[in-house]
Short mmCIF file of C-alpha atoms and ligand atoms in Angstrom, two decimals:
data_model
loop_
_atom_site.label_atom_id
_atom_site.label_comp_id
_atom_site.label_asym_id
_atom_site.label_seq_id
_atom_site.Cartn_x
_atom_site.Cartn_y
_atom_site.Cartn_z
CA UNK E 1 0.00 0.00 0.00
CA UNK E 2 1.13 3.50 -0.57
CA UNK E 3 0.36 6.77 -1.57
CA UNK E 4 -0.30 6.38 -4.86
CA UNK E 5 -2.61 3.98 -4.68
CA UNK E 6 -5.14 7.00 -4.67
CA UNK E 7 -3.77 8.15 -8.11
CA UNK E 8 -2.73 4.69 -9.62
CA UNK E 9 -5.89 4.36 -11.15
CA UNK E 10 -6.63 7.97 -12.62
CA UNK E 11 -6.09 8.54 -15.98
CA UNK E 12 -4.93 4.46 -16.19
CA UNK E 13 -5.05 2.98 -19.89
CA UNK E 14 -7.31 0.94 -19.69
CA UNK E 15 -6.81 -2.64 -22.75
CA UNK E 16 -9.35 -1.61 -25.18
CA UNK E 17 -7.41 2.01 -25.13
CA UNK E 18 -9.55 4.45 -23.45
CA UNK E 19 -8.74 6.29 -20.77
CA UNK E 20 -10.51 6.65 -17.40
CA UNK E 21 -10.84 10.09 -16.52
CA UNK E 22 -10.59 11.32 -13.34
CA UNK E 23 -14.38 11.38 -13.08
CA UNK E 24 -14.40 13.85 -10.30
CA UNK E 25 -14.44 17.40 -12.13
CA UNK E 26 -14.79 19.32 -9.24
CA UNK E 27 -18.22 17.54 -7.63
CA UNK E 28 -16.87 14.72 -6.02
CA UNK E 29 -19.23 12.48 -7.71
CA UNK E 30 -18.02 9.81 -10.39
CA UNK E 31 -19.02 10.73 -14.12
CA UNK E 32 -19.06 8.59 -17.02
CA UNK E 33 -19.66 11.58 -19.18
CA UNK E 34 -15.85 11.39 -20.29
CA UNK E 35 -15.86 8.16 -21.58
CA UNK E 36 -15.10 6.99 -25.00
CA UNK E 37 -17.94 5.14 -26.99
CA UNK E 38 -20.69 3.24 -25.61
CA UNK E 39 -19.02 1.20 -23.18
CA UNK E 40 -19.34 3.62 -20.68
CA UNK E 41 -23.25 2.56 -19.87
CA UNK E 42 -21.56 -0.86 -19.15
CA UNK E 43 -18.89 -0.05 -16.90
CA UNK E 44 -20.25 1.14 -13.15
CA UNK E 45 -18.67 5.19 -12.87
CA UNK E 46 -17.60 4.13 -9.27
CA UNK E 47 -14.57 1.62 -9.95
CA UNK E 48 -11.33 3.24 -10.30
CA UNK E 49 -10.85 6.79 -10.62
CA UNK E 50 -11.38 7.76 -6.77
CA UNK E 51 -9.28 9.74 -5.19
CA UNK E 52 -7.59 9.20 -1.33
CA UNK E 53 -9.68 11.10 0.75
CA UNK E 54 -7.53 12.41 3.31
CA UNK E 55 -7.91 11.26 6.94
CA UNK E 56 -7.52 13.67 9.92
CA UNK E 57 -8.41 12.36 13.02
CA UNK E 58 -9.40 14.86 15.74
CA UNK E 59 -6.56 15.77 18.30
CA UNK E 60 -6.40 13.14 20.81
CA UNK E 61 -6.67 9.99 18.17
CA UNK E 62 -3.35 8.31 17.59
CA UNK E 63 -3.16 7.34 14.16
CA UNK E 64 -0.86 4.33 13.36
CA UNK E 65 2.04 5.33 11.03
CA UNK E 66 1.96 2.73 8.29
CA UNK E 67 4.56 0.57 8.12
CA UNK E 68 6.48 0.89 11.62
CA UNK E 69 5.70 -1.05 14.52
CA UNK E 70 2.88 -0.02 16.76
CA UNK E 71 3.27 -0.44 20.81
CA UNK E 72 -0.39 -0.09 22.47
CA UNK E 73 1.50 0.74 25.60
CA UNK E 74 2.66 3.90 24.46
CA UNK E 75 -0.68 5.61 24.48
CA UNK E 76 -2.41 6.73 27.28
CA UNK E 77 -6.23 5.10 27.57
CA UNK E 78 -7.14 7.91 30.24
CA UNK E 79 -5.96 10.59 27.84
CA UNK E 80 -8.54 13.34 27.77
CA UNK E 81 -6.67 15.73 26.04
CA UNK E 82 -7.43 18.82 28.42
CA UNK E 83 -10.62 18.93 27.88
CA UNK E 84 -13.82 20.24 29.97
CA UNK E 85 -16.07 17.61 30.13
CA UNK E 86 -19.06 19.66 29.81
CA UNK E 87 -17.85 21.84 26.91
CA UNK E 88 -16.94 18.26 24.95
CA UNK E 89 -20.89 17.37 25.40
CA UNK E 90 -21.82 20.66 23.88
CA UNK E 91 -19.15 20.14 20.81
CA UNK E 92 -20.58 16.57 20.54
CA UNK E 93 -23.89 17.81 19.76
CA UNK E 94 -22.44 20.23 17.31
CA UNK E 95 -20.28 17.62 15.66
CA UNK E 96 -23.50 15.23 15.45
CA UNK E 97 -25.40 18.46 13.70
CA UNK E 98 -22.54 18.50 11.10
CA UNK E 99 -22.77 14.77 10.38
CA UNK E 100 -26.20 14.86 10.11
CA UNK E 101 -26.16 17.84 7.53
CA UNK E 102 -22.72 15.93 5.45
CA UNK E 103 -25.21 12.25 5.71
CA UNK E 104 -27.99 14.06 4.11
CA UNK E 105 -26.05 15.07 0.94
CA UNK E 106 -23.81 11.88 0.89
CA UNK E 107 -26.99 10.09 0.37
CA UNK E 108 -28.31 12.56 -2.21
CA UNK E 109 -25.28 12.05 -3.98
CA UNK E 110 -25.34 8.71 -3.96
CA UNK E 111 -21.94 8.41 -5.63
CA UNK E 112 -19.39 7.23 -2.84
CA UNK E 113 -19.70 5.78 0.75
CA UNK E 114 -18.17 5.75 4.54
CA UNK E 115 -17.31 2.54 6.65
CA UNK E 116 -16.74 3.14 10.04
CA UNK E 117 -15.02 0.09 11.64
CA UNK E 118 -14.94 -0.14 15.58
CA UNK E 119 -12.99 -2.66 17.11
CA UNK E 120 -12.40 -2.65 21.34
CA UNK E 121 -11.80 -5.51 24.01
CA UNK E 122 -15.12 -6.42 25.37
CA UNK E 123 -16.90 -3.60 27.28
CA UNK E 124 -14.77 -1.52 25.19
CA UNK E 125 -17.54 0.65 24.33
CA UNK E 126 -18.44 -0.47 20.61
CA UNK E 127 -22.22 0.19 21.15
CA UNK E 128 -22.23 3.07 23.78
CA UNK E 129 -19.85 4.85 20.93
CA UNK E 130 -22.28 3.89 17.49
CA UNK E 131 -25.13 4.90 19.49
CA UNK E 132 -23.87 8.36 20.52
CA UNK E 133 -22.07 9.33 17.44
CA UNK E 134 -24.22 8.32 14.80
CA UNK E 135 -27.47 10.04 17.13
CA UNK E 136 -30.06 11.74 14.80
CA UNK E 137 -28.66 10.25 11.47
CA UNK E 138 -31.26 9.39 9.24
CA UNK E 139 -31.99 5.43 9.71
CA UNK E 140 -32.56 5.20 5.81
CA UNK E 141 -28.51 6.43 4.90
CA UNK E 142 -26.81 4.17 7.70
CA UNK E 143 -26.31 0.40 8.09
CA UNK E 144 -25.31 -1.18 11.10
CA UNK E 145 -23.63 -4.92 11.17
CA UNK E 146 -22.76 -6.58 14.52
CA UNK E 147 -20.93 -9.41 13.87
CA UNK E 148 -21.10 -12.62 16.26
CA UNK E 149 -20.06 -15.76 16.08
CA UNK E 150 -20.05 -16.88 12.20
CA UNK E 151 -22.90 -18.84 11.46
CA UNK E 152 -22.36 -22.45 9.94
CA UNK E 153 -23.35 -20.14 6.33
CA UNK E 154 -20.98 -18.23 6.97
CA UNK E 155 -18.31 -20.74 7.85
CA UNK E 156 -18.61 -22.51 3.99
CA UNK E 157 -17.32 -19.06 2.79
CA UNK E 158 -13.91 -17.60 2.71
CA UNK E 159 -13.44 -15.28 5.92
CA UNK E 160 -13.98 -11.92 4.25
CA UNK E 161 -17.51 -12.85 2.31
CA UNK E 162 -19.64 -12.03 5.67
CA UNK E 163 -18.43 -8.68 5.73
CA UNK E 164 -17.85 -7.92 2.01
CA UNK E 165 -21.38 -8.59 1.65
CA UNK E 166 -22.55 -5.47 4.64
CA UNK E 167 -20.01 -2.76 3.12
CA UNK E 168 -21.88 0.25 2.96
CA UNK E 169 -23.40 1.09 -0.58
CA UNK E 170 -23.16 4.44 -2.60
CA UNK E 171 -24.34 7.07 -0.51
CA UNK E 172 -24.32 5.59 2.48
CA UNK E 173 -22.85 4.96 5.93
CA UNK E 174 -21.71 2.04 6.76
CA UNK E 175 -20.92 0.77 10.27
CA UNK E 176 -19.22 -2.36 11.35
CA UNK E 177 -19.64 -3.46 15.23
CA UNK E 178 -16.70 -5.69 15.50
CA UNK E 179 -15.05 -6.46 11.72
CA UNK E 180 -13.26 -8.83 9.56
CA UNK E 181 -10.37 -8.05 12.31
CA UNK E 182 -12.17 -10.46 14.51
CA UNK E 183 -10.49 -12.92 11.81
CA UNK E 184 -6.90 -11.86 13.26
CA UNK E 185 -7.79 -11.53 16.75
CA UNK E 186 -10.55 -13.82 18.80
CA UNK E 187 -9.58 -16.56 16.22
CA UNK E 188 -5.99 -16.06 16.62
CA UNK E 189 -6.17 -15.88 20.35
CA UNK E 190 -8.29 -18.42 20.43
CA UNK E 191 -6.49 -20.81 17.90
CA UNK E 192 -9.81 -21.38 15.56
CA UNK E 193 -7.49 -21.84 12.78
CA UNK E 194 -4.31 -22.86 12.14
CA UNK E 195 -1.75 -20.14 12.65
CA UNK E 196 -0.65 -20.24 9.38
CA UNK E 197 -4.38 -19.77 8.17
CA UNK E 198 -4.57 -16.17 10.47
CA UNK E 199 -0.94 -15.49 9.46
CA UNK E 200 -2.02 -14.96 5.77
CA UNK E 201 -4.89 -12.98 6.78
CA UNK E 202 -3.60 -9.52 6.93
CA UNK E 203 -2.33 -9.39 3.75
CA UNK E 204 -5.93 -10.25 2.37
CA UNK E 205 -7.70 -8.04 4.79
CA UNK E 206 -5.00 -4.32 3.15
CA UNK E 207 -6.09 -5.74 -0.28
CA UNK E 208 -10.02 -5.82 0.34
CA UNK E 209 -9.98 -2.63 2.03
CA UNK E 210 -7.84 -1.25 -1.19
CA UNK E 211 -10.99 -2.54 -3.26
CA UNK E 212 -13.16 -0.76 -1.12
CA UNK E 213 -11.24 2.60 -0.54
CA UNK E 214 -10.36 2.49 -4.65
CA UNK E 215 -14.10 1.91 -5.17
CA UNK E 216 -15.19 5.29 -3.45
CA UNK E 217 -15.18 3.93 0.29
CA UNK E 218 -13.47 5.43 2.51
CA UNK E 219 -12.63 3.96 5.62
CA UNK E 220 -12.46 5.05 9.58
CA UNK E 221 -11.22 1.94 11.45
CA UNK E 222 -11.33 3.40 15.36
CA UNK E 223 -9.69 0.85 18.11
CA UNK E 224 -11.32 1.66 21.40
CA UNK E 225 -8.63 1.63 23.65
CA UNK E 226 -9.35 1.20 27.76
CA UNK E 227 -6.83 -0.31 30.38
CA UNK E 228 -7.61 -3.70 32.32
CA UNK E 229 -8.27 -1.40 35.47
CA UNK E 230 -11.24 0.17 33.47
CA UNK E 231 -12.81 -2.73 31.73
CA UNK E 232 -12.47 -4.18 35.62
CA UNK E 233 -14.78 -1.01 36.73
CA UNK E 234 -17.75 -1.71 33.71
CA UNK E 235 -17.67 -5.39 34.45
CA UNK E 236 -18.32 -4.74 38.35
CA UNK E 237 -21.01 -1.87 36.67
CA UNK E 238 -22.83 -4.46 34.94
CA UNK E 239 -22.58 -6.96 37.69
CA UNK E 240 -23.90 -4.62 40.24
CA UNK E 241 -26.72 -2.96 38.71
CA UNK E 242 -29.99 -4.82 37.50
CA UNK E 243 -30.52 -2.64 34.36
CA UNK E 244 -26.94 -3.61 33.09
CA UNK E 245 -27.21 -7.59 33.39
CA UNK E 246 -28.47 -7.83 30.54
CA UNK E 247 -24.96 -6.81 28.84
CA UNK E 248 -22.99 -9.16 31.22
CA UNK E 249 -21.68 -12.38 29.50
CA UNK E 250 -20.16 -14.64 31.90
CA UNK E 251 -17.47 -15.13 28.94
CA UNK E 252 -15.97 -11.68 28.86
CA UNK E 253 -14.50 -12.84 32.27
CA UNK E 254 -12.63 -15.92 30.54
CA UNK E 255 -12.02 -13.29 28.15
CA UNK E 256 -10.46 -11.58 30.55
CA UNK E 257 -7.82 -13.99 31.22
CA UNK E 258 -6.35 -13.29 27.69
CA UNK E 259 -6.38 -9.88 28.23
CA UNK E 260 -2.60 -9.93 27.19
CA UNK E 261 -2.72 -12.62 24.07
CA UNK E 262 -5.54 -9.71 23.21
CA UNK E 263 -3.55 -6.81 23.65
CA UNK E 264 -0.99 -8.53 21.42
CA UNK E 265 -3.35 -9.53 18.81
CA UNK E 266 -4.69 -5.85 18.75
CA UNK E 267 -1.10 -4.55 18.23
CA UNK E 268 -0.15 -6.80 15.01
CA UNK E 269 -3.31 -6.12 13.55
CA UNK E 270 -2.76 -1.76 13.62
CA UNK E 271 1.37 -2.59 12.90
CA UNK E 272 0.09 -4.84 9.59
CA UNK E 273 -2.64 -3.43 8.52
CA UNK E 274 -2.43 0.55 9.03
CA UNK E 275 -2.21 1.76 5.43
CA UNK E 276 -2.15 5.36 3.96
CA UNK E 277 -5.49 5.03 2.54
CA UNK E 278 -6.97 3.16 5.82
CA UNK E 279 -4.85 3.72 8.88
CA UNK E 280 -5.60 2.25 12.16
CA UNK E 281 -7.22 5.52 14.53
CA UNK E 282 -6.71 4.89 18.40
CA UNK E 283 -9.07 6.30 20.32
CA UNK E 284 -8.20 7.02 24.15
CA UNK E 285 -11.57 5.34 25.79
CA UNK E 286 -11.63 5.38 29.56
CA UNK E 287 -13.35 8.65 29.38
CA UNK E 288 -16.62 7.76 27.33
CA UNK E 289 -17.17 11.79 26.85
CA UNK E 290 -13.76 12.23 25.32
CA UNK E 291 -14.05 9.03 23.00
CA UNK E 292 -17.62 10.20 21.66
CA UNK E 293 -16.51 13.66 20.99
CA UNK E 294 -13.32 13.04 19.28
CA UNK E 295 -15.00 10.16 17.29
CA UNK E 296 -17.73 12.02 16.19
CA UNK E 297 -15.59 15.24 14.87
CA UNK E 298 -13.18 12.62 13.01
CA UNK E 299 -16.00 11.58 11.64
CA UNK E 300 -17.56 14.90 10.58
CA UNK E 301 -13.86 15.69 9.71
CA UNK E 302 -14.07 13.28 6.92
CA UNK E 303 -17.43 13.51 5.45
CA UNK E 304 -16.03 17.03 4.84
CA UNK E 305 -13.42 16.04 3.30
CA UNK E 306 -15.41 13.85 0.75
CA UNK E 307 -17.10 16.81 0.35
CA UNK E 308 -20.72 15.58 -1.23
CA UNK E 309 -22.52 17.43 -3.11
CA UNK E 310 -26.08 17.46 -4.09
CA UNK E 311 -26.97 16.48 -7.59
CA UNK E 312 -27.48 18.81 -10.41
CA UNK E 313 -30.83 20.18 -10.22
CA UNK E 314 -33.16 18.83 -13.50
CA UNK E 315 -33.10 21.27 -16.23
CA UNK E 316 -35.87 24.28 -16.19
CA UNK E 317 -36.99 22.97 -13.02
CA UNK E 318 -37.53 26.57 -11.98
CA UNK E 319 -40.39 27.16 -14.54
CA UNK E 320 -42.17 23.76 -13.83
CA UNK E 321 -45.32 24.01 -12.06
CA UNK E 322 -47.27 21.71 -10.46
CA UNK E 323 -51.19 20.68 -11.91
CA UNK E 324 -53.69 20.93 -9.56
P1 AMP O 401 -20.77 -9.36 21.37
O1 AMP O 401 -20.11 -8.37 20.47
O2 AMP O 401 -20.49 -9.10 22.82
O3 AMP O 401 -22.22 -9.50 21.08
O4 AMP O 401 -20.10 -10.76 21.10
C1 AMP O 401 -19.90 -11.28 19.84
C2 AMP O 401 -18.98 -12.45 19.96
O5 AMP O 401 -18.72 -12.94 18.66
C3 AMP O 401 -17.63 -12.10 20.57
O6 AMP O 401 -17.32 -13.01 21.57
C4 AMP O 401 -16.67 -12.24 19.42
O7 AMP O 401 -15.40 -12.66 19.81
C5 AMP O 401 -17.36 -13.27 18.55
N1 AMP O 401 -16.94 -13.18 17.15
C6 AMP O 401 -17.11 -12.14 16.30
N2 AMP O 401 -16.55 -12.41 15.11
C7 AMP O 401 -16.00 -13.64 15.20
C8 AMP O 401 -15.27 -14.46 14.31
N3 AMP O 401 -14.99 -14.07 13.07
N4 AMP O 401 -14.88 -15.68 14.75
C9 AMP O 401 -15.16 -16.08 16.01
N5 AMP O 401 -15.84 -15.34 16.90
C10 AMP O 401 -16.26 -14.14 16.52
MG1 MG O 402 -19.91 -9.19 24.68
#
């Protein structure tokens, strides 16, 4: 993976001899005005010709340099990057307000889409995060996939066809509760498969998400990082109080015992698969607050920066009137 993966494919002869044009001229959205001949009806606008959106994660988010080694110990889970608590709940609400508005004319535009990924340890805060970000989104433009256990179905496929098959469609948000990362991590720490099986998974999971990203996804993968003292505290939470037993799974405390083989796991999966065009964002999670707020302005941060726009109004629509 590298930089130019963005570019690679823009302006790339194609074998019959045409050339793909950039497709973007100025609107963000995918043309197939500039093709040659007829074949353009034939050929879907979005493959090829996307362009890296850039991705700025709020102050606070580490993001995982591609290709050198990533040590989860090095960042601070209780970071709250000076921040009032109270003024980060009013920002929130702002930052929700500008996702909303960006969702709205993503969807219209119905050219390119968003995958947010969210991987944590368990009580990590996966749900209390999707819930709070993505608050006041229209239902329509979003789909949510938790992923459990793979289903016997799912288990005659190759690892990546469950989640190939949810990826967000054009002009809309996607959202992954746990990922095809599960793939390098419970089933690695667990020993599902073979190691050699897991090993060559990481390799396949940077070339799917270069499909994706090169067909006009782009791609927020957050790791919700909390220390062993904190997901201690929410377990004792959801033992001790009668509304929050339904979220306690005996299993997270087996779980617990491989909180290190985890921690391990987590760390090879940002080193290998943190790429230009998808890097690896963690999020400092003991403080729900700070998570939500940072999350949620990364994430307005990049709709931005896909910048959709509405589609051309029809023509004369401004002398059309409606019959009685
Ligand atoms: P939860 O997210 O708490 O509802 O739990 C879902 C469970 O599914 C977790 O224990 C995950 O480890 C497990 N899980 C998710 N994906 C996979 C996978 N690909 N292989 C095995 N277990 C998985
Ligand atoms: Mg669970």
């Amino acid at each position: 993976m590298s930089k130019k993966h963005g570019k690679h494919h823009r302006g790339q002869k194609h074998g019959d001899g045409m050339t793909e044009s950039a497709d973007l001229h100025g609107s963000g959205r995918p043309s197939t005005a500039r093709w040659a001949g007829g074949v353009a009806e034939a050929v879907p606008a979005v493959l090829g010709g996307h362009p890296q959106i850039p991705i700025r994660a709020a102050p606070g988010i580490v993001t995982v340099e591609p290709g050198t080694r990533f040590d989860l110990g090095a960042v601070d889970t209780g970071a709250d990057g000076g921040l009032d608590k109270d003024w980060a709940k009013n920002a929130l609400a702002k930052e929700r307000e500008r996702i909303v508005a960006l969702q709205e004319r993503l969807y219209a535009e119905r050219a390119r889409s968003l995958l947010l990924v969210f991987q944590a340890i368990d009580t990590g805060g996966k749900d209390g995060t999707i819930r709070s970000v993505l608050k006041g989104v229209n239902p329509q433009g979003c789909t949510v996939t938790s992923f459990k256990v793979p289903s016997s179905d799912e288990l005659e496929h190759d690892f990546l066809w469950r989640y190939h098959a949810r990826t967000p469609p054009r002009g809309l948000i996607g959202v992954f509760n746990r990922s095809h990362y599960e793939d390098v991590l419970v089933v690695r720490v667990k020993g599902l498969v073979p190691d050699a099986v897991w090993q060559s998974r990481y390799g396949r999971i940077n070339d799917f998400e270069r499909l994706l990203t090169e067909s006009g996804t782009t791609i927020l993968k957050f790791f919700l990082h909390i220390s062993k003292a904190e997901q201690k505290k929410r377990l004792e939470a959801r033992i001790a109080d009668p509304e929050k037993h339904w979220k306690f799974d005996p299993a997270d405390l087996v779980e617990r015992k491989f909180w290190d083989a985890y921690q391990q796991a987590f760390a090879d999966a940002l080193t290998r698969c943190s790429t230009p065009s998808a890097p690896w964002l963690v999020v400092p999670a003991d403080h729900k607050w700070f998570r939500n707020y940072v999350i949620a302005r990364t994430v307005a941060d990049t709709l931005e920066a896909m910048d959709p726009r509405f589609p051309e109004a029809p023509k004369g629509i401004a002398e059309l009137t409606v019959p009685d």
